[in-house]
Amino acid sequence: MRWNTHRKLVKRVQATVRDLRIPPLDPTDPLGGLVAVFEERLGYSITVVTTENDSIINGALESRPGGGTAIVVPAGTRTPNRRRHLVCRGLARCLYRVPGHRTGRIDYSTTTEQEIEYTALFLGRHVDNAQQGRPHSGAA
């Protein structure tokens, strides 16, 4: 990806995250708070579920009865940072309305997948800031 294209992509993602107007998150459960913000903004239930399929690495989404959405995270995700990233990637998938391939494959050659990844990184920064007691960072 060329530098100018990359900069435009990052600026677009920063604007998207800024437009969410994420309030300060509770430091005791910032990830749960972020999921709640997305539920409120998007208008449907979002849950995080675990699966024994460790190949799902893309924050894949599944439809739930009653119109809700589940973010699928492998049960073998051992580090909190990895789990946080997969949940944030799932939230980004909710935002972009791209469920992700069930096998966990990610095709970074598409602009949408690149935007999802960067959005997940910026959302993760909100969670990190809340956990570390840093002030709310606006756009990320």
mmCIF file of N, CA, C and O in Angstrom, residues 25-34 127 130-131:
data_model
loop_
_atom_site.group_PDB
_atom_site.id
_atom_site.type_symbol
_atom_site.label_atom_id
_atom_site.label_comp_id
_atom_site.label_asym_id
_atom_site.label_seq_id
_atom_site.Cartn_x
_atom_site.Cartn_y
_atom_site.Cartn_z
ATOM 1 N N LEU A 25 -14.657 4.848 29.401
ATOM 2 C CA LEU A 25 -15.045 3.482 29.745
ATOM 3 C C LEU A 25 -14.688 3.175 31.191
ATOM 4 O O LEU A 25 -13.703 3.683 31.721
ATOM 5 N N ASP A 26 -15.483 2.329 31.813
ATOM 6 C CA ASP A 26 -15.240 1.899 33.189
ATOM 7 C C ASP A 26 -13.948 1.091 33.244
ATOM 8 O O ASP A 26 -13.815 0.085 32.547
ATOM 9 N N PRO A 27 -12.965 1.511 34.049
ATOM 10 C CA PRO A 27 -11.686 0.797 34.079
ATOM 11 C C PRO A 27 -11.793 -0.634 34.604
ATOM 12 O O PRO A 27 -10.911 -1.450 34.349
ATOM 13 N N THR A 28 -12.874 -0.980 35.303
ATOM 14 C CA THR A 28 -13.003 -2.352 35.807
ATOM 15 C C THR A 28 -13.470 -3.320 34.721
ATOM 16 O O THR A 28 -13.214 -4.508 34.823
ATOM 17 N N ASP A 29 -14.157 -2.831 33.697
ATOM 18 C CA ASP A 29 -14.604 -3.677 32.586
ATOM 19 C C ASP A 29 -14.713 -2.850 31.313
ATOM 20 O O ASP A 29 -15.801 -2.661 30.778
ATOM 21 N N PRO A 30 -13.579 -2.330 30.814
ATOM 22 C CA PRO A 30 -13.660 -1.461 29.642
ATOM 23 C C PRO A 30 -14.132 -2.172 28.378
ATOM 24 O O PRO A 30 -14.833 -1.591 27.567
ATOM 25 N N LEU A 31 -13.795 -3.452 28.221
ATOM 26 C CA LEU A 31 -14.222 -4.179 27.036
ATOM 27 C C LEU A 31 -15.738 -4.372 27.037
ATOM 28 O O LEU A 31 -16.404 -4.167 26.022
ATOM 29 N N GLY A 32 -16.279 -4.735 28.200
ATOM 30 C CA GLY A 32 -17.732 -4.858 28.323
ATOM 31 C C GLY A 32 -18.423 -3.528 28.085
ATOM 32 O O GLY A 32 -19.489 -3.462 27.459
ATOM 33 N N GLY A 33 -17.808 -2.459 28.558
ATOM 34 C CA GLY A 33 -18.361 -1.122 28.335
ATOM 35 C C GLY A 33 -18.364 -0.750 26.870
ATOM 36 O O GLY A 33 -19.318 -0.131 26.368
ATOM 37 N N LEU A 34 -17.311 -1.125 26.156
ATOM 38 C CA LEU A 34 -17.229 -0.831 24.730
ATOM 39 C C LEU A 34 -18.293 -1.614 23.962
ATOM 40 O O LEU A 34 -18.945 -1.072 23.065
ATOM 41 N N VAL A 127 -9.806 0.889 25.073
ATOM 42 C CA VAL A 127 -9.831 -0.086 26.170
ATOM 43 C C VAL A 127 -8.553 0.018 26.992
ATOM 44 O O VAL A 127 -8.594 0.056 28.224
ATOM 45 N N ALA A 130 -8.553 3.114 29.230
ATOM 46 C CA ALA A 130 -9.442 2.960 30.390
ATOM 47 C C ALA A 130 -8.803 2.060 31.448
ATOM 48 O O ALA A 130 -8.849 2.358 32.643
ATOM 49 N N GLN A 131 -8.179 0.962 31.014
ATOM 50 C CA GLN A 131 -7.555 0.039 31.963
ATOM 51 C C GLN A 131 -6.409 0.693 32.710
ATOM 52 O O GLN A 131 -6.150 0.381 33.851
#
